[in-house]
XYZ file of C-alpha atoms in Angstrom:
750
model
C 0.988 -90.682 103.025
C 1.812 -91.371 99.461
C 4.073 -88.486 98.644
C 4.750 -88.459 94.891
C 6.262 -86.355 92.042
C 3.358 -85.345 89.799
C 3.337 -87.190 86.427
C 5.642 -90.039 87.040
C 4.908 -93.535 86.081
C 6.944 -95.214 88.722
C 5.006 -93.196 91.520
C 1.764 -93.946 89.736
C 2.761 -97.661 89.803
C 3.847 -97.458 93.407
C 0.598 -95.758 94.246
C -1.266 -98.466 92.678
C 0.702 -101.044 94.492
C 0.198 -99.204 98.051
C -3.546 -98.818 97.549
C -3.848 -102.487 96.613
C -1.846 -103.294 99.784
C -3.767 -100.943 102.103
C -7.119 -100.990 100.824
C -7.972 -97.732 102.323
C -11.912 -96.580 102.427
C -11.025 -92.977 101.275
C -8.432 -91.471 98.996
C -7.554 -87.681 99.460
C -6.024 -86.131 96.453
C -4.138 -82.979 96.170
C -6.638 -80.718 93.943
C -9.527 -78.136 94.573
C -12.333 -79.460 96.775
C -14.934 -77.953 94.532
C -14.177 -80.905 92.052
C -15.437 -83.572 94.405
C -18.604 -83.471 92.538
C -16.678 -84.026 89.170
C -14.690 -86.931 89.973
C -17.117 -89.537 89.201
C -16.783 -88.566 85.464
C -13.232 -90.092 85.422
C -14.797 -93.714 85.198
C -17.062 -92.544 82.120
C -16.426 -94.135 78.943
C -15.584 -90.903 77.192
C -13.012 -89.751 79.630
C -9.511 -90.342 78.035
C -6.359 -88.765 79.608
C -4.540 -86.505 79.545
C -7.179 -84.497 80.848
C -7.197 -81.218 83.178
C -9.509 -79.776 85.904
C -10.049 -76.113 84.896
C -11.348 -73.757 87.172
C -12.232 -70.195 85.984
C -13.689 -67.373 87.625
C -17.331 -66.640 86.806
C -17.067 -62.784 86.279
C -13.492 -63.046 84.900
C -13.065 -65.968 82.833
C -9.666 -65.253 81.713
C -8.601 -65.979 85.426
C -8.260 -69.712 85.435
C -6.059 -72.409 86.657
C -5.382 -75.914 85.458
C -4.801 -79.334 87.278
C -3.615 -81.484 84.561
C -3.416 -85.330 84.996
C -1.990 -88.054 82.505
C -2.582 -91.705 82.346
C 0.824 -91.935 84.329
C -0.018 -89.290 86.908
C -0.385 -90.740 90.463
C -3.241 -88.684 91.170
C -5.337 -90.038 88.155
C -4.141 -93.805 89.032
C -5.468 -92.976 92.543
C -8.707 -91.646 91.308
C -9.259 -94.668 89.063
C -8.419 -97.149 91.779
C -10.691 -95.434 94.064
C -13.733 -95.388 91.708
C -12.961 -99.055 90.856
C -12.902 -100.239 94.437
C -15.700 -98.078 95.782
C -13.648 -95.931 97.703
C -14.449 -92.160 98.697
C -12.428 -89.806 96.598
C -11.995 -86.139 97.918
C -9.752 -83.242 96.792
C -7.891 -81.525 99.694
C -5.787 -78.756 98.327
C -6.745 -74.914 98.689
C -10.155 -74.166 97.245
C -10.179 -72.850 93.682
C -12.212 -69.753 94.805
C -9.170 -68.718 96.681
C -6.527 -69.891 94.150
C -8.121 -67.584 91.492
C -8.497 -64.755 93.742
C -4.725 -64.668 94.098
C -2.815 -62.149 92.233
C -0.868 -65.011 89.939
C -3.231 -68.237 90.015
C -0.840 -71.134 88.923
C -1.823 -74.081 86.707
C -0.664 -76.702 89.125
C 1.491 -77.342 92.281
C 5.020 -76.734 90.827
C 7.855 -78.938 91.892
C 9.958 -75.859 92.939
C 9.400 -74.231 96.155
C 10.648 -71.210 98.015
C 11.906 -71.052 101.658
C 11.109 -68.619 104.246
C 14.646 -67.939 105.294
C 16.039 -67.825 101.877
C 14.067 -64.869 100.601
C 10.873 -64.850 98.333
C 13.058 -64.748 95.215
C 14.967 -67.839 95.783
C 13.464 -71.248 94.348
C 14.383 -74.696 95.343
C 13.804 -77.856 93.328
C 13.520 -80.864 95.768
C 14.388 -83.334 93.218
C 17.467 -81.430 92.072
C 18.693 -80.907 95.824
C 18.102 -84.558 96.484
C 19.988 -85.532 93.064
C 22.879 -83.151 93.988
C 23.264 -84.586 97.438
C 23.542 -88.108 96.152
C 26.420 -86.769 93.802
C 24.401 -86.765 90.670
C 24.319 -83.743 88.417
C 21.524 -84.838 86.193
C 18.230 -84.572 88.428
C 16.132 -86.224 85.574
C 18.481 -89.370 85.114
C 18.762 -89.564 89.109
C 15.160 -89.651 89.427
C 14.374 -92.164 86.757
C 16.999 -94.487 88.425
C 15.727 -94.438 91.873
C 11.991 -94.293 91.424
C 10.833 -94.490 87.614
C 12.780 -97.592 86.639
C 12.920 -99.622 89.945
C 10.403 -101.772 91.436
C 9.854 -102.425 95.257
C 9.096 -105.328 96.998
C 7.615 -103.285 100.170
C 4.997 -100.995 98.388
C 5.178 -98.432 101.181
C 9.035 -98.129 101.271
C 9.457 -95.599 98.455
C 7.111 -93.246 100.029
C 8.767 -93.548 103.434
C 12.087 -92.708 101.963
C 10.872 -89.723 100.090
C 8.967 -88.277 102.999
C 12.128 -88.769 104.979
C 14.110 -87.181 102.320
C 11.673 -84.107 102.068
C 11.648 -83.755 105.721
C 15.380 -83.230 105.818
C 15.084 -80.785 102.951
C 12.281 -78.742 104.765
C 14.257 -78.659 107.918
C 17.338 -77.284 106.159
C 15.209 -74.660 104.293
C 13.292 -73.465 107.427
C 10.542 -75.978 108.155
C 8.407 -74.502 105.493
C 8.131 -73.167 102.047
C 6.269 -70.523 100.016
C 3.681 -68.674 102.023
C 1.220 -69.932 99.638
C 2.247 -73.433 100.653
C 1.810 -72.923 104.030
C -1.652 -71.815 103.371
C -2.391 -74.971 101.223
C -1.086 -77.339 103.666
C -3.196 -75.686 106.372
C -6.218 -76.521 104.436
C -4.962 -79.963 103.736
C -4.608 -80.746 107.434
C -8.103 -79.818 108.022
C -9.494 -81.705 105.125
C -7.433 -84.709 106.428
C -8.599 -84.425 110.192
C -12.245 -84.416 108.593
C -11.753 -87.418 106.969
C -10.102 -89.286 109.855
C -13.163 -88.483 111.918
C -15.285 -90.468 109.235
C -13.172 -92.975 108.252
C -10.800 -93.351 110.989
C -7.301 -94.175 109.920
C -8.259 -96.016 106.879
C -7.452 -93.131 104.505
C -4.589 -92.768 102.134
C -3.381 -89.303 101.026
C -1.716 -88.795 97.463
C -0.015 -85.489 97.331
C 3.278 -83.809 96.278
C 6.165 -85.604 98.399
C 7.167 -81.877 99.635
C 3.965 -81.809 101.552
C 4.078 -85.067 103.394
C 6.283 -83.692 106.439
C 3.905 -80.878 106.803
C 0.818 -83.119 106.734
C 2.244 -85.125 109.479
C 3.259 -82.334 111.683
C 1.074 -81.916 114.643
C -0.771 -78.740 114.968
C -4.138 -77.467 116.157
C -7.228 -76.578 114.020
C -7.273 -73.167 115.500
C -3.640 -72.521 114.035
C -4.604 -73.743 110.873
C -7.835 -71.748 110.620
C -6.250 -68.740 111.425
C -3.827 -69.076 108.284
C -7.069 -69.335 106.168
C -9.069 -66.527 107.740
C -9.741 -63.512 105.441
C -8.292 -65.033 102.193
C -9.778 -63.348 99.070
C -12.247 -65.411 97.085
C -14.168 -65.327 93.747
C -16.960 -67.288 92.328
C -15.505 -70.235 90.392
C -16.797 -72.839 88.166
C -14.995 -76.001 87.533
C -15.060 -78.690 84.770
C -12.861 -81.533 82.928
C -11.353 -80.246 79.732
C -8.937 -82.227 77.445
C -5.174 -81.796 77.744
C -2.211 -82.673 75.541
C 1.073 -84.294 75.939
C 2.949 -81.495 74.530
C 1.324 -79.248 77.262
C 2.751 -81.497 80.151
C 6.341 -80.825 78.771
C 8.617 -78.259 80.477
C 9.128 -76.413 77.163
C 5.473 -75.543 77.209
C 5.780 -73.469 80.313
C 3.868 -75.658 82.617
C 5.369 -75.374 86.280
C 5.270 -79.148 87.103
C 6.022 -80.057 83.667
C 8.260 -83.026 82.582
C 10.927 -83.417 79.920
C 9.216 -86.606 78.039
C 5.377 -87.052 78.566
C 5.485 -89.640 75.646
C 8.450 -91.696 77.042
C 6.734 -91.704 80.612
C 3.200 -92.696 79.126
C 5.042 -95.709 77.216
C 6.871 -96.981 80.662
C 3.594 -96.771 82.377
C 1.581 -98.846 79.665
C 4.672 -101.224 78.887
C 6.134 -102.373 82.241
C 7.375 -105.582 80.733
C 10.165 -105.325 78.102
C 9.856 -101.346 77.693
C 13.045 -100.932 75.606
C 12.146 -103.615 73.054
C 8.624 -102.175 72.683
C 9.969 -98.539 72.560
C 12.382 -99.341 69.510
C 9.474 -101.138 67.832
C 7.453 -97.922 68.213
C 10.524 -95.838 66.694
C 10.913 -98.136 63.790
C 7.281 -97.895 62.822
C 7.512 -94.212 62.904
C 10.698 -93.826 60.726
C 9.216 -96.327 58.269
C 6.160 -94.296 57.953
C 8.420 -91.507 56.911
C 9.988 -93.626 54.266
C 13.296 -93.945 56.378
C 14.951 -97.410 55.971
C 14.884 -99.374 59.368
C 14.721 -102.948 59.444
C 14.224 -105.622 62.264
C 17.778 -105.894 62.563
C 18.021 -102.122 63.468
C 15.706 -102.711 66.124
C 17.600 -105.696 67.468
C 20.692 -103.802 67.347
C 19.439 -100.757 68.989
C 18.029 -102.813 71.968
C 21.372 -104.396 72.589
C 23.234 -100.950 72.252
C 20.740 -99.353 74.759
C 21.075 -102.218 77.306
C 24.783 -102.154 77.120
C 24.965 -98.347 77.706
C 22.678 -98.751 80.456
C 25.237 -101.566 82.055
C 28.149 -99.397 81.284
C 26.515 -96.254 83.161
C 25.328 -98.420 86.236
C 21.573 -97.821 85.580
C 19.215 -100.279 86.248
C 17.530 -100.300 82.880
C 17.970 -98.500 79.868
C 16.516 -94.923 80.168
C 15.570 -92.290 77.563
C 19.198 -91.108 77.324
C 20.405 -94.741 76.564
C 17.635 -95.438 74.002
C 18.095 -91.939 72.331
C 21.975 -92.760 71.902
C 21.176 -95.966 70.565
C 18.557 -94.653 67.955
C 20.825 -91.972 66.805
C 23.961 -94.474 66.259
C 21.750 -97.424 65.020
C 18.656 -95.996 63.082
C 20.053 -92.700 62.450
C 23.543 -93.327 61.154
C 24.833 -90.831 63.866
C 22.680 -88.101 62.683
C 19.937 -85.899 64.603
C 17.656 -85.696 61.756
C 15.637 -88.811 62.548
C 16.105 -88.233 66.337
C 14.322 -84.866 65.909
C 11.358 -86.562 64.604
C 11.342 -89.207 67.309
C 11.677 -86.284 69.836
C 8.758 -84.432 68.677
C 6.418 -87.580 67.924
C 7.099 -89.835 70.674
C 9.128 -88.416 73.299
C 6.663 -85.561 73.649
C 3.988 -86.646 71.474
C 0.668 -84.955 70.290
C -1.913 -87.066 72.286
C -5.028 -85.333 73.033
C -7.414 -86.441 75.673
C -11.401 -86.324 75.623
C -13.821 -85.961 78.156
C -17.532 -87.099 78.251
C -20.465 -85.017 77.264
C -21.749 -85.041 80.686
C -18.909 -82.579 81.886
C -20.142 -79.349 82.505
C -19.401 -76.542 79.797
C -20.546 -73.107 78.995
C -23.166 -73.044 76.217
C -20.580 -71.655 73.662
C -18.387 -74.622 74.160
C -21.378 -76.961 73.535
C -22.331 -75.095 70.379
C -18.848 -75.148 69.123
C -18.615 -78.960 69.828
C -21.708 -79.155 67.769
C -20.339 -77.249 64.877
C -17.150 -79.353 64.904
C -19.083 -82.644 64.431
C -21.436 -81.443 61.962
C -18.687 -79.775 59.746
C -16.227 -82.984 60.536
C -13.540 -80.596 61.820
C -12.176 -82.689 64.610
C -9.757 -80.809 67.157
C -6.308 -82.337 67.000
C -3.160 -81.499 69.157
C -0.832 -81.825 66.323
C -0.547 -79.011 63.909
C -1.980 -79.486 60.498
C -2.725 -77.616 57.221
C -6.571 -77.401 55.928
C -6.997 -76.258 52.541
C -10.725 -74.955 52.007
C -12.575 -74.704 48.582
C -15.065 -72.083 49.402
C -17.439 -73.173 46.365
C -18.134 -76.385 48.527
C -20.809 -75.651 51.221
C -18.917 -77.524 53.829
C -15.647 -75.960 53.239
C -17.479 -72.353 53.287
C -19.213 -73.414 56.615
C -15.552 -74.272 57.986
C -14.121 -71.015 56.798
C -17.021 -69.050 58.521
C -16.587 -70.893 61.885
C -12.833 -70.321 61.794
C -13.064 -66.756 61.041
C -15.882 -66.268 63.531
C -13.630 -67.967 66.485
C -10.734 -65.658 65.322
C -13.057 -62.497 65.910
C -13.864 -63.939 69.530
C -10.170 -64.248 70.292
C -10.366 -68.169 69.902
C -7.222 -68.836 68.084
C -7.695 -72.424 67.080
C -6.591 -71.546 63.476
C -4.336 -68.849 61.695
C -5.023 -68.271 57.879
C -1.607 -69.227 55.872
C -0.894 -68.768 52.109
C -2.199 -71.521 50.374
C -0.974 -73.981 47.987
C -2.262 -74.070 44.387
C -4.889 -71.533 43.393
C -4.568 -67.938 44.760
C -8.183 -67.122 43.930
C -10.617 -65.930 46.274
C -12.350 -69.162 46.408
C -9.318 -70.863 47.989
C -8.301 -70.591 51.845
C -5.806 -72.387 53.989
C -5.508 -72.634 57.745
C -2.948 -73.866 60.047
C -4.801 -75.703 62.972
C -4.030 -76.985 66.519
C -6.220 -77.527 69.444
C -4.658 -76.243 72.379
C -6.131 -76.488 76.151
C -5.991 -72.951 76.647
C -8.667 -72.413 74.062
C -11.133 -73.650 76.659
C -10.465 -70.530 78.565
C -10.787 -68.384 75.673
C -14.119 -69.772 74.742
C -15.195 -69.352 78.363
C -14.067 -65.589 78.148
C -16.169 -65.397 74.832
C -19.008 -66.952 76.297
C -20.219 -63.470 77.719
C -21.006 -62.351 74.134
C -23.509 -65.136 73.496
C -24.543 -68.669 73.714
C -23.721 -69.749 70.191
C -20.672 -68.853 67.915
C -22.620 -66.883 65.439
C -24.415 -64.843 68.155
C -21.366 -64.323 70.032
C -19.041 -63.297 67.244
C -22.195 -61.007 65.929
C -22.590 -59.201 69.164
C -18.745 -58.739 69.421
C -18.589 -57.276 66.026
C -21.483 -54.642 66.728
C -19.618 -53.552 70.237
C -16.321 -53.202 68.253
C -18.123 -51.056 65.804
C -19.746 -48.988 68.279
C -16.473 -48.142 70.061
C -14.199 -47.883 67.140
C -12.742 -44.662 66.453
C -10.101 -45.251 63.776
C -11.565 -45.694 60.126
C -8.741 -48.178 59.176
C -9.964 -50.297 62.156
C -13.379 -50.313 61.261
C -12.731 -51.276 57.639
C -10.748 -54.015 58.849
C -13.781 -55.076 60.879
C -16.167 -54.989 57.881
C -13.818 -57.012 55.858
C -13.472 -59.703 58.735
C -17.158 -59.585 59.110
C -17.715 -60.641 55.577
C -15.408 -63.223 55.799
C -17.215 -64.591 58.975
C -20.516 -64.340 57.073
C -21.931 -62.129 59.968
C -24.849 -60.712 57.857
C -26.608 -59.569 61.069
C -23.589 -57.531 62.248
C -22.820 -55.827 58.922
C -25.577 -53.230 58.988
C -24.232 -51.885 62.462
C -20.641 -52.048 60.930
C -21.325 -50.318 57.639
C -23.605 -47.717 59.409
C -20.463 -46.887 61.830
C -18.219 -47.127 58.711
C -20.103 -44.416 56.998
C -20.243 -42.393 59.915
C -16.561 -42.339 60.416
C -15.682 -41.848 56.722
C -17.775 -38.551 56.614
C -16.299 -37.318 59.588
C -12.604 -38.239 58.704
C -10.977 -35.524 56.230
C -7.263 -36.953 56.353
C -6.840 -38.308 52.990
C -4.108 -40.602 54.103
C -6.716 -42.311 56.561
C -9.205 -42.696 53.743
C -6.449 -44.093 51.492
C -5.501 -46.598 54.103
C -9.105 -47.594 54.602
C -10.206 -48.183 50.879
C -8.225 -51.257 50.159
C -9.734 -53.463 52.999
C -13.030 -52.496 51.701
C -12.237 -53.369 47.995
C -10.720 -56.717 49.190
C -14.040 -57.286 51.115
C -16.021 -56.588 47.982
C -14.647 -59.723 46.093
C -15.984 -62.121 48.878
C -19.531 -61.375 47.620
C -19.075 -63.750 44.719
C -17.876 -66.651 46.237
C -19.156 -66.396 49.753
C -22.731 -65.380 48.467
C -22.698 -62.415 50.568
C -24.674 -59.143 49.821
C -22.106 -56.346 49.479
C -24.326 -53.646 47.865
C -24.069 -51.350 50.599
C -20.556 -51.840 51.243
C -19.718 -51.144 47.468
C -21.512 -47.889 47.905
C -19.288 -46.874 50.963
C -16.341 -47.786 48.986
C -17.299 -45.785 46.090
C -17.845 -42.664 48.044
C -14.455 -43.042 49.786
C -12.852 -43.453 46.381
C -14.606 -40.340 45.286
C -13.233 -38.470 48.192
C -9.607 -39.669 47.804
C -9.548 -38.509 43.987
C -10.503 -35.177 45.213
C -8.098 -34.901 48.211
C -5.239 -36.630 47.344
C -3.332 -34.267 44.806
C -3.101 -31.453 47.706
C -2.270 -33.935 50.135
C 0.768 -35.131 48.144
C 2.502 -31.632 47.904
C 5.390 -30.812 49.869
C 5.889 -34.195 51.802
C 9.235 -35.148 53.437
C 10.971 -38.441 52.473
C 9.322 -40.515 55.319
C 5.764 -38.992 54.540
C 6.340 -39.587 50.837
C 7.516 -43.206 51.155
C 4.316 -43.678 53.338
C 2.095 -42.006 50.828
C 3.460 -44.247 48.015
C 1.976 -47.205 49.736
C -1.157 -45.522 50.055
C -1.208 -44.811 46.471
C -0.490 -48.492 45.307
C -3.262 -49.607 47.779
C -5.766 -47.114 46.512
C -4.895 -47.989 42.717
C -5.279 -51.710 43.295
C -8.508 -51.082 45.195
C -10.002 -49.065 42.301
C -9.143 -51.733 39.893
C -11.307 -54.128 42.083
C -14.075 -51.665 41.642
C -14.773 -53.098 38.150
C -18.330 -51.702 37.802
C -17.188 -48.020 37.856
C -15.539 -47.068 34.838
C -16.072 -43.448 35.445
C -14.099 -43.745 38.584
C -11.238 -45.703 36.796
C -10.918 -42.567 34.288
C -11.182 -40.184 37.339
C -8.214 -42.096 39.203
C -6.103 -41.921 35.789
C -6.762 -38.039 35.898
C -5.494 -37.798 39.340
C -2.359 -39.832 38.566
C -1.624 -37.604 35.491
C -1.918 -34.616 37.952
C 0.563 -36.124 40.177
C 2.848 -37.124 37.503
C 3.366 -33.553 36.188
C 3.416 -31.701 39.574
C 6.618 -30.180 40.497
C 5.761 -29.827 44.154
C 4.946 -33.656 44.371
C 7.858 -35.711 45.580
C 9.787 -37.437 43.015
C 8.925 -40.898 44.306
C 5.147 -40.254 43.957
C 5.504 -38.591 40.437
C 7.574 -41.658 39.303
C 5.063 -44.023 40.831
C 2.183 -42.203 39.072
C 3.981 -42.411 35.742
C 4.635 -46.045 36.087
C 0.937 -46.953 37.062
C -0.267 -45.003 34.215
C 2.273 -46.819 32.019
C 1.202 -50.216 33.144
C -2.550 -49.559 32.690
C -1.771 -48.419 28.874
C -2.918 -44.876 29.544
C 0.688 -43.442 28.859
C 2.588 -44.505 25.935
C 6.436 -45.486 26.583
C 7.492 -42.059 24.531
C 5.419 -40.154 27.138
C 7.071 -42.119 30.047
C 10.481 -41.379 28.600
C 9.874 -37.898 28.230
C 8.768 -37.389 31.949
C 11.522 -39.563 33.052
C 13.815 -37.204 30.987
C 12.717 -34.236 32.842
C 12.923 -35.789 36.135
C 16.367 -36.778 35.599
C 17.458 -33.586 33.860
C 20.733 -31.815 35.191
C 18.706 -29.355 37.057
C 16.663 -31.794 39.092
C 18.127 -32.176 42.809
C 19.722 -35.611 42.887
C 17.597 -37.061 45.638
C 14.608 -35.984 43.999
C 15.519 -37.685 40.812
C 16.497 -40.686 42.813
C 13.186 -40.761 44.476
C 11.618 -40.555 40.964
C 13.772 -43.688 39.898
C 12.568 -45.544 43.087
C 8.865 -44.521 42.353
C 9.140 -45.696 38.588
C 11.204 -48.855 38.737
C 11.502 -49.757 42.307
C 9.894 -52.715 44.314
C 8.887 -55.896 43.030
C 6.636 -54.587 40.224
C 8.784 -55.754 37.396
C 10.686 -52.320 36.999
C 14.148 -54.275 36.374
C 12.489 -56.059 33.421
C 11.241 -52.591 32.005
C 14.823 -51.283 32.069
C 16.076 -54.355 30.743
C 13.784 -54.424 27.465
C 13.836 -50.662 26.916
C 17.102 -49.400 26.446
C 15.860 -45.863 26.119
C 14.736 -45.836 29.673
C 17.793 -47.524 30.884
C 19.896 -45.056 29.021
C 18.383 -41.973 30.766
C 18.863 -43.797 34.241
C 22.561 -44.357 33.157
C 23.101 -40.769 31.669
C 21.770 -39.309 34.834
C 23.617 -41.388 37.427
C 26.666 -40.805 35.466
C 26.266 -36.912 35.701
C 25.567 -36.862 39.607
C 28.346 -35.083 41.391
C 30.468 -37.070 43.751
C 29.221 -35.467 47.042
C 25.393 -35.840 45.689
C 26.046 -39.483 44.635
C 27.068 -40.426 48.304
C 23.713 -39.164 49.397
C 21.519 -40.859 46.471
C 23.485 -44.282 46.698
C 21.509 -45.725 49.719
C 18.349 -45.161 47.990
C 19.349 -46.640 44.567
C 20.738 -49.619 46.275
C 17.617 -50.116 48.030
C 15.667 -49.839 44.626
C 17.797 -52.199 42.559
C 18.316 -54.607 45.505
C 14.554 -55.726 44.946
C 15.322 -57.231 41.684
C 15.699 -60.689 40.856
C 19.497 -61.803 40.628
C 19.170 -62.540 37.112
C 17.698 -59.156 36.163
C 20.512 -57.392 38.236
C 23.226 -59.417 36.362
C 21.762 -58.429 33.066
C 21.367 -54.975 33.954
C 24.929 -54.819 34.964
C 26.168 -56.420 31.657
C 24.229 -53.690 29.833
C 25.515 -50.636 31.465
C 29.049 -52.104 31.529
C 29.206 -51.913 27.946
C 28.486 -48.128 28.061
C 25.939 -45.530 27.436
C 22.973 -45.344 25.018
C 23.960 -45.254 21.376
C 26.364 -47.226 19.382
C 28.147 -49.777 21.612
C 25.883 -48.702 24.407
C 22.792 -50.551 25.866
C 21.255 -51.205 22.733
C 24.294 -52.827 21.407
C 24.794 -54.755 24.641
C 21.381 -56.001 24.252
C 22.181 -57.302 20.785
C 25.328 -58.988 22.226
C 23.676 -60.393 25.096
C 22.497 -64.155 24.673
C 18.586 -64.031 24.251
C 18.422 -60.492 22.964
C 18.698 -59.116 19.326
C 17.780 -55.785 17.673
C 15.070 -57.488 15.565
C 13.382 -60.915 16.024
C 14.425 -63.989 14.131
C 11.217 -64.976 12.590
C 12.413 -68.398 11.600
C 13.670 -69.467 14.919
C 10.614 -67.998 16.492
C 8.458 -70.174 14.253
C 10.391 -73.384 15.238
C 8.679 -73.285 18.588
C 5.074 -73.207 17.425
C 4.735 -76.848 17.057
C 5.706 -77.378 20.693
C 3.341 -74.732 21.995
C 0.389 -76.311 19.910
C 1.516 -79.536 21.654
C 1.285 -78.156 25.213
C -2.023 -76.342 24.581
C -3.605 -79.265 22.817
C -4.557 -77.413 19.711
C -4.311 -78.109 16.072
C -1.254 -76.905 14.063
C -2.404 -74.680 11.274
C -1.647 -75.957 7.675
């Protein structure tokens, strides 16, 4: 009975020593028995830990359970030993068909257990309990000292000591554990008896140390079978999948996780002089990040770690001592370098691999083929990928990532790219997580290839969608993913929903997504003719229905409609081949600008949009502003007009800086607002001007501080402010022309 703690290098070495000494004919391992047929893959050349056994329900792939194993896991060490020495390998835990049928399937056997007499809510950590009994408050450090960092002359001594300690704990907590543990242990005993009938006592069992007392307890087959009778079950499929060190860490949420998988892997692979080798790794990492670390730093850090271990009474410098030494010697007392070491080495981004012979759903196989052909390798470490969609391979990568997002496989997320913001540039943040295998299995119900599955999913969503904005978003995503076969169904559904929807706000919310999608036709070589017709029809209906829909709105509805107004304006600008539509939209904005029943924020915004498009002269904008800010206008409505005209990040602040007439109008109106009304409009104005750049706010403050428009007012303030003058100085302006020609690479005129 080799009772271990999962994922411990000392436990793994002890298991190997015990197996070498005992030479069993059969090795029984805690794990799902359905995986017996997969165990031979562990000896394949393409199998590199960390890996995990994945079980998922055939009818509900999202219901899944994992059994992770690292190179330093005792179970993995036992499997590899058995395969190398011709011993039989069998898994003896509760079958996955029952585990997946439970209401809460877990990834693995957790290191915490509940006692029967303590109540179902209380959890007991055996390692923490043993450490506390030994007088230690740090369970991880105690375990390292007594197991991971010590050798043993008798290969079976550590297991006997742990079994005795776990027996005492189970005695103290009611001879058992969680009810699920009792069922699991009953199945383990049944499998153990079957192996003993076949191989006699020449059998080794590798399992969590907590279970050893239960497996040694005498019982009857009848009693064990009674515990297993009537358990729910589902049809399950199992395979090997890659795992990561990061997913073995406790902070990832894994029940049987460890604090430092990278450190444990180092201890297992470097049993001789581990501290020296570790410090050398750290030095290499820091040098790669351009930090000044020399051989002298390595020597001094090793000496300090060994000295700290001696002072603290530890058999060998552990993670705590090496961390303190790195901070003091290589990091000059700072945690900046230490954070890098923790992330890259203590935890690490190691990603395992599995051989092609491992079972997989067809969708997984197609994805692996695409990853190879597109040279898009899955990596555990997060990285950014910049794509130029004018290149065939980058465009294909983009389509793959967008199709996976449609299917709910979140390998990558779009991010704001570096450099050009054109539609031919795209940036992604990628990280491969083990859970993606479950997402792929779930998506497999839609098809056997990524393209077919994404197409089927999109068509299903189009048929079920009853929200216009949702289906326009779906059309945009289909274009990004290059799903030409799905577009007819999506556009048909879009046309139907648009024809039935009479809410102008819904139409205005839907149009921007369609207009954005039209831009993809050029760079992605996608035919958007049908989409353009739908978008144009939608824009026509908005032009008809928007003016009445903007009348008599409250403040919240007006603010929401302002966003819709901006979105529609941008969308119509993208429909570049419809000049008549642009003229019609300008007419809509003129009607909004002149209607008194339209809220001030919308009237002000309409004036600003017309001014920016060159369809209003500054004099006309000033006239409308004067009307909106006249003494007879309600202060709240006037404040809304100001927000619509100069609010947000649309350059309204610079407009006021450079046009003293507009600034004077705002200044005069604000000076005439009564004290009571001023209290009401102040929050709105603060929100408007807070969006300006600090330099713009400072300049505006200087201008209005010098008084109202007129002599000594904003115009005079502009003249007195550095950088502004009533008239341009042509001589000073001409002085910069030679420099501009040098920058532009043009010839200076004679």
